[in-house]
Amino acid sequence: MDPVRNPYAPGAGQRPPELAGRDKELAQFEVTLERVAAGRPERSMVMSGLRGVGKTVLLNALRGQAVNRAWGTGKIEARPDRSVRLPVAQAVHAAVRDVAHRHRDPDRVDAVAGVVKAFAMRTALKDRKGLGWTPPTDVPATKGRADSGDLELDLIELFTDVGELAGDLGVGIGLFVDEMQDIATPELAAICGAVHEISQQGSPVVVVGAGLPHLPVALASAKSYAERLFRYVVVDRLPREMAVRAWLRPAAEEGVEYDAEALDLLYELTDGYPYFVQAYGKVTWDAAVTSPIRPSDVTEAAPEAEAELAVGFFGARYERATPAERDYMRTMADLGADPRAQGPSGVTTAQVAKVLGRRPQSLSPARDGLIKKGLVYSAERGTVAFTVPHFGRFLRAQTT
Ligand SMILES: Nc1ncnc2c1ncn2[C@@H]1O[C@H](COP(=O)(O)OP(=O)(O)O)[C@@H](O)[C@H]1O
Ligand SMILES: [Mg+2]
């Protein structure tokens, strides 16, 4: 098929041509937006799942829904070892700008922008480094509001003020947080505290987080009531019917069809993981000469998809690991660790230690390094699992 018209979109955060299997989440979020704007009690939301299942794309789609309702929105991508204060200030400032031009009282808008600045100005020196430090707005910083240095208190004041500003217009503020598991525990606790407070106030502010599978556990250990604070959504691989839709709909737009057996084969190869759905869809399209696309097209294209994934999806992550961390992951892979749709998918740290002939404590640095790099996660004490689907399989296929 004409590669120029290839509709598939493999790549982190790449908007898929067909956002398959997420109708429920999208519909639910419309209700959330409406309830929050009306000052009704509503929980903020947290999505979790493996890499490549479509969390970022879904987060962006939810943000799009808020934008369509004329809400103010902002997004941050959390980073390990970096405070969220400045990124939050920037995101909230973007949200304020979304609503500011419609607000009838410019003095109030400036006052709120001044609070955003005051909040930003408390960013610690070490967190400003390498950022080309600039507080997000040029209005003077307000004194004595959102600038105590206590993140929880400051977030409460910040959210309260921006919520009021948006509330004047009958809309709300949406803060979207990607890679939320990378936020340090004390800051997660502060965010939970602030979300708790603003929801009690009925302030029209909603926080939507996305992160790796252990994010709910991380939140619960940051604040005991986090379990009740958020609505948790597990973002997972697509059931066959939805994966098929992700291939068929975009192709149909281009007048291209698939044989049923070709779809069977594609599903078998991808397990319905959205990143793989796009990657295999893309190469298969390029390999096929005529419609309908046949199983032989899939077979012919598969090695190319594998090679691309080996470099871009798996390899790029593997490269980030130190030699000791690589040994650790290979051992996990040999022990059969591989994310599965159901049931436990990890191995225990004790098993890894045993195979490597080491004491478990001596392997903690390797394990912690891998967790920090987002390659493995621990949802349960003493266990580890890969964050990347098919990663164990990829490692077992490596010969060196
Ligand atoms: N619902 C979906 N249907 C089809 N493809 C999807 C879907 N969600 C995501 N994708 C595709 O999967 C890939 C990974 O999406 P991304 O949001 O970056 O995943 P994550 O943030 O979970 O790692 C992208 O290429 C995207 O186009
Ligand atoms: Mg992502």
XYZ file of C-alpha atoms and ligand atoms in Angstrom:
428
model
C 0.000 0.000 0.000
C 1.059 3.556 -0.527
C 3.376 4.378 2.400
C 2.382 8.025 2.161
C -1.173 7.091 3.077
C -0.127 4.730 5.866
C -2.490 5.696 8.693
C -0.827 3.906 11.635
C 1.087 5.830 14.255
C 3.617 3.946 16.384
C 5.425 6.236 18.814
C 5.209 7.422 22.408
C 2.250 9.744 22.836
C 1.397 9.539 19.113
C -2.292 10.024 18.607
C -3.631 6.846 17.012
C -5.861 7.169 13.953
C -8.540 5.288 15.903
C -8.597 5.507 19.692
C -10.005 2.042 20.155
C -11.498 0.599 23.309
C -11.528 3.732 25.427
C -15.155 4.817 24.981
C -16.056 4.056 28.566
C -13.256 6.196 29.984
C -14.093 9.078 27.654
C -17.796 8.976 28.503
C -17.069 8.753 32.210
C -14.810 11.773 32.029
C -17.527 13.871 30.373
C -19.632 13.170 33.442
C -16.728 14.086 35.700
C -16.218 17.408 33.927
C -19.863 18.275 34.175
C -20.085 17.355 37.839
C -16.916 19.210 38.795
C -18.003 22.359 36.951
C -21.308 22.177 38.830
C -19.494 21.954 42.172
C -20.725 18.434 42.834
C -18.588 15.960 44.735
C -16.418 14.027 42.320
C -13.179 12.127 42.551
C -10.061 12.945 40.599
C -8.760 10.169 38.417
C -5.615 8.087 38.114
C -4.774 5.800 35.196
C -2.120 3.135 35.411
C -0.679 0.525 33.103
C 2.381 -0.839 31.374
C 4.362 1.157 28.854
C 2.812 1.410 25.431
C -0.777 0.695 26.447
C -1.908 4.204 25.573
C -1.914 6.157 28.835
C -0.408 9.335 27.433
C -2.695 9.263 24.436
C -5.720 8.781 26.681
C -4.551 11.530 29.029
C -4.286 13.885 26.046
C -7.724 12.848 24.829
C -9.221 13.605 28.243
C -7.502 16.958 28.221
C -9.032 17.561 24.788
C -12.468 16.951 26.280
C -11.798 19.572 28.941
C -10.585 22.007 26.283
C -13.770 21.397 24.294
C -15.744 22.458 27.324
C -13.713 25.673 27.451
C -11.922 24.619 30.633
C -8.479 25.889 31.488
C -5.994 23.030 31.224
C -2.328 22.352 31.797
C -0.123 19.293 31.680
C 3.072 18.197 33.340
C 5.359 15.252 32.810
C 6.898 14.321 36.140
C 10.611 13.521 36.310
C 12.485 11.560 38.938
C 14.489 13.707 41.342
C 12.771 16.889 40.325
C 10.219 18.804 42.335
C 6.815 19.270 40.720
C 6.497 22.807 42.005
C 7.724 24.664 38.937
C 6.110 22.332 36.382
C 2.814 22.640 38.265
C 3.147 26.429 38.275
C 3.724 26.421 34.522
C 0.815 24.090 33.850
C -1.542 26.038 36.093
C -0.430 29.238 34.452
C -1.268 27.799 31.043
C -4.685 26.883 32.410
C -5.203 30.409 33.741
C -4.311 31.846 30.358
C -6.923 29.605 28.728
C -9.676 31.251 30.741
C -8.193 34.721 31.362
C -9.170 36.318 28.075
C -12.825 35.509 28.708
C -12.858 36.850 32.243
C -14.413 40.273 32.679
C -12.276 41.446 35.576
C -8.625 41.838 34.498
C -7.588 42.785 38.034
C -8.768 39.446 39.333
C -6.947 37.665 36.557
C -3.740 39.513 37.456
C -4.225 38.744 41.122
C -4.489 35.023 40.379
C -1.490 35.169 38.035
C 0.365 36.814 40.926
C -0.493 33.846 43.135
C 0.776 31.455 40.467
C 4.008 33.406 40.422
C 4.276 33.436 44.215
C 3.812 29.664 44.137
C 6.523 29.303 41.490
C 8.966 31.556 43.324
C 9.200 29.044 46.156
C 10.899 26.611 43.786
C 14.097 25.526 45.508
C 17.382 26.655 43.995
C 18.410 23.109 43.162
C 15.187 22.605 41.174
C 15.761 25.717 39.092
C 19.105 24.548 37.783
C 19.357 23.810 34.115
C 15.877 25.108 33.443
C 16.658 28.665 32.422
C 14.629 29.603 35.494
C 11.680 31.867 34.809
C 8.561 32.139 36.881
C 5.639 31.732 34.509
C 4.235 35.240 34.520
C 5.475 38.832 34.592
C 2.875 40.226 36.974
C 4.247 40.904 40.472
C 4.125 37.940 42.825
C 1.439 38.138 45.486
C 2.719 38.028 49.056
C 1.427 35.570 51.592
C -0.535 33.322 49.253
C 0.631 29.892 47.998
C 4.170 30.803 49.011
C 4.645 29.225 52.448
C 7.019 26.584 51.115
C 4.745 23.810 52.351
C 3.693 22.215 49.089
C 0.356 20.914 50.340
C -0.773 24.238 51.785
C 0.484 26.118 48.761
C -1.284 23.795 46.333
C -4.530 24.211 48.247
C -4.315 27.999 47.972
C -3.246 27.858 44.351
C -6.028 25.456 43.351
C -8.605 27.395 45.342
C -7.777 30.659 43.587
C -7.570 29.302 40.048
C -10.702 27.260 40.679
C -12.576 30.402 41.671
C -11.387 32.228 38.590
C -12.592 29.414 36.315
C -15.768 29.089 38.370
C -16.639 32.705 37.541
C -16.961 31.519 33.949
C -18.876 28.376 34.798
C -15.950 26.133 33.853
C -13.131 24.398 35.716
C -9.399 23.799 35.710
C -7.870 20.476 34.686
C -4.337 19.525 35.659
C -2.991 16.512 33.766
C 0.012 14.695 35.189
C 1.925 12.131 33.136
C 4.558 9.736 34.534
C 3.063 10.438 37.935
C 4.964 7.535 39.531
C 8.128 9.628 39.209
C 6.903 12.165 41.764
C 8.669 11.719 45.115
C 6.540 10.359 47.970
C 6.358 13.585 50.040
C 5.159 15.519 46.994
C 2.639 12.803 46.118
C 1.349 13.113 49.661
C 1.058 16.882 49.237
C -0.876 16.460 45.991
C -3.231 13.978 47.647
C -3.781 16.382 50.532
C -4.549 19.245 48.187
C -6.878 17.178 46.006
C -8.669 16.017 49.144
C -9.145 19.587 50.331
C -10.324 21.082 47.037
C -12.823 18.293 46.478
C -14.273 18.971 49.922
C -14.542 22.648 49.041
C -16.315 21.791 45.806
C -13.693 23.793 43.952
C -13.876 23.138 40.189
C -10.389 21.691 39.879
C -9.638 18.191 38.723
C -6.306 16.374 38.703
C -5.863 13.500 36.276
C -2.780 11.353 36.659
C -1.239 8.633 34.530
C 1.613 6.313 35.358
C 3.077 2.832 35.625
C 1.215 -0.062 37.255
C 2.528 0.628 40.719
C 1.193 4.201 40.797
C -1.865 3.288 42.902
C 0.435 1.589 45.426
C 2.755 4.602 45.445
C -0.192 6.908 46.129
C -1.555 4.674 48.866
C 1.766 4.597 50.637
C 2.046 8.387 50.338
C -1.396 8.992 51.899
C -3.525 6.313 53.460
C -6.781 7.755 52.154
C -5.522 7.935 48.534
C -7.473 4.756 47.824
C -10.732 6.620 48.302
C -9.517 9.878 46.837
C -9.130 8.845 43.214
C -11.043 6.810 40.723
C -8.515 4.265 39.501
C -8.553 3.159 35.899
C -6.313 0.378 34.665
C -5.310 0.992 31.068
C -4.618 -2.341 29.471
C -4.057 -4.104 26.182
C -6.988 -4.111 23.785
C -9.366 -7.046 23.533
C -9.359 -8.603 20.071
C -12.457 -6.781 18.890
C -10.942 -3.402 19.758
C -7.531 -4.142 18.286
C -9.302 -5.164 15.104
C -11.140 -1.887 15.108
C -7.823 -0.049 15.518
C -6.597 -1.730 12.298
C -9.771 -1.719 10.258
C -11.210 1.752 10.711
C -8.199 3.764 9.583
C -7.651 1.366 6.676
C -11.287 1.639 5.620
C -10.836 5.398 5.323
C -8.261 4.631 2.677
C -10.409 1.984 1.030
C -8.263 -0.901 2.301
C -9.507 -4.136 3.892
C -8.028 -7.098 5.763
C -8.506 -10.861 5.509
C -9.820 -12.301 8.754
C -6.743 -14.554 9.031
C -4.456 -11.566 8.662
C -6.187 -9.991 11.658
C -5.851 -13.237 13.631
C -2.166 -13.263 12.960
C -1.739 -9.597 13.851
C -3.546 -10.107 17.121
C -1.445 -13.104 17.962
C 1.765 -11.157 17.343
C 0.742 -8.007 19.199
C -1.345 -9.425 22.064
C -3.423 -6.297 21.561
C -0.812 -3.984 23.114
C -1.538 -0.622 21.481
C 2.072 0.236 20.688
C 2.491 -3.098 18.931
C -0.887 -2.697 17.233
C 0.416 0.460 15.580
C 3.915 -0.885 14.888
C 2.732 -4.091 13.184
C -0.092 -2.275 11.430
C 2.360 0.153 9.953
C 4.840 -2.338 8.498
C 2.095 -4.653 7.293
C 0.503 -1.806 5.370
C 3.785 -1.002 3.678
C 4.430 -4.651 2.796
C 0.997 -5.305 1.306
C 0.498 -4.697 -2.388
C -3.219 -5.249 -2.777
C -6.333 -5.076 -0.638
C -7.458 -7.113 1.232
C -4.280 -7.413 3.254
C -3.368 -11.096 3.579
C -1.670 -13.218 6.266
C 1.409 -13.485 4.051
C 1.738 -9.685 4.174
C 1.799 -9.860 7.947
C 4.374 -12.658 7.960
C 6.555 -10.814 5.523
C 6.415 -7.575 7.515
C 6.756 -9.011 11.032
C 10.574 -9.174 11.157
C 10.735 -5.505 10.299
C 8.334 -4.624 13.101
C 10.400 -6.740 15.476
C 13.597 -5.044 14.367
C 12.103 -1.595 14.812
C 10.740 -2.444 18.236
C 14.077 -3.963 19.231
C 15.757 -0.647 18.544
C 13.124 1.916 19.455
C 10.858 0.381 22.053
C 13.011 -2.185 23.850
C 16.554 -1.222 22.953
C 16.324 2.436 23.901
C 15.282 1.362 27.384
C 17.777 -1.465 27.705
C 20.607 0.920 26.782
C 19.858 3.054 29.802
C 20.651 0.228 32.209
C 24.076 -0.326 33.788
C 25.784 -3.728 33.382
C 24.630 -4.813 36.848
C 21.095 -3.729 36.063
C 21.190 -5.654 32.785
C 22.250 -8.822 34.604
C 19.364 -8.302 36.945
C 16.866 -7.954 34.099
C 18.241 -10.937 32.203
C 17.829 -13.035 35.303
C 14.261 -11.809 35.642
C 13.657 -12.744 32.020
C 15.203 -16.199 32.466
C 12.933 -16.738 35.429
C 10.031 -16.109 33.117
C 9.028 -12.592 34.086
C 6.780 -11.088 31.471
C 3.747 -8.937 31.943
C 0.643 -10.991 31.404
C -2.926 -10.026 31.012
C -3.983 -11.810 34.148
C -2.413 -12.768 37.403
C 1.007 -12.097 38.772
C 3.562 -11.419 36.093
C 6.669 -10.743 38.109
C 9.245 -12.749 39.981
C 10.473 -12.393 43.526
C 13.658 -10.548 44.379
C 14.675 -13.607 46.401
C 14.503 -15.777 43.263
C 16.668 -13.324 41.348
C 19.212 -13.248 44.157
C 19.311 -17.024 44.335
C 19.998 -17.430 40.620
C 22.716 -14.784 40.741
C 24.190 -16.378 43.864
C 24.043 -13.097 45.755
C 22.498 -11.831 48.917
C 19.232 -10.007 48.235
C 20.409 -6.784 49.928
C 23.468 -6.593 47.703
C 21.161 -6.423 44.686
C 19.072 -3.563 46.010
C 21.042 -0.873 44.140
C 20.450 -2.622 40.807
C 16.786 -3.104 41.547
C 16.303 0.451 42.769
C 18.145 1.793 39.718
C 15.825 -0.138 37.411
C 12.766 1.121 39.236
C 14.030 4.683 39.004
C 14.658 4.254 35.285
C 11.126 2.987 34.898
C 12.154 -0.413 33.536
C 10.768 -2.510 36.339
C 8.246 -1.926 39.057
C 7.323 -3.480 42.324
C 3.634 -3.602 43.020
C 4.083 -5.905 45.968
C 6.876 -6.107 48.493
C 9.601 -8.486 47.404
C 8.479 -8.788 43.794
C 9.624 -7.182 40.561
C 8.063 -7.079 37.107
C 8.877 -5.433 33.800
C 7.041 -2.228 32.894
C 7.390 -3.001 29.200
C 5.198 -5.671 27.604
C 7.094 -8.520 25.890
C 10.322 -7.273 27.475
C 11.186 -10.667 28.933
C 10.709 -12.217 25.526
C 12.922 -9.560 23.959
C 15.708 -10.217 26.471
C 15.483 -13.982 26.081
C 15.897 -13.544 22.329
C 19.123 -11.564 22.824
C 22.142 -13.821 22.509
C 24.913 -11.542 23.703
N -6.706 3.089 22.219
C -5.760 2.940 21.291
N -6.019 2.372 20.098
C -5.045 2.244 19.174
N -3.786 2.655 19.341
C -3.453 3.231 20.494
C -4.422 3.399 21.532
N -3.830 3.992 22.579
C -2.546 4.196 22.219
N -2.307 3.740 20.981
C -0.988 3.769 20.322
O -0.071 3.146 21.206
C 1.182 3.813 21.240
C 1.577 4.133 22.663
O 0.714 5.080 23.243
P 1.146 5.929 24.536
O -0.011 6.758 24.921
O 2.441 6.610 24.286
O 1.364 4.761 25.619
P 1.873 4.899 27.123
O 1.789 6.340 27.516
O 0.962 4.010 27.917
O 3.276 4.368 27.125
C 1.039 5.009 20.296
O 1.624 4.680 19.077
C -0.465 5.181 20.126
O -0.777 5.667 18.847
Mg 3.273 7.605 28.226
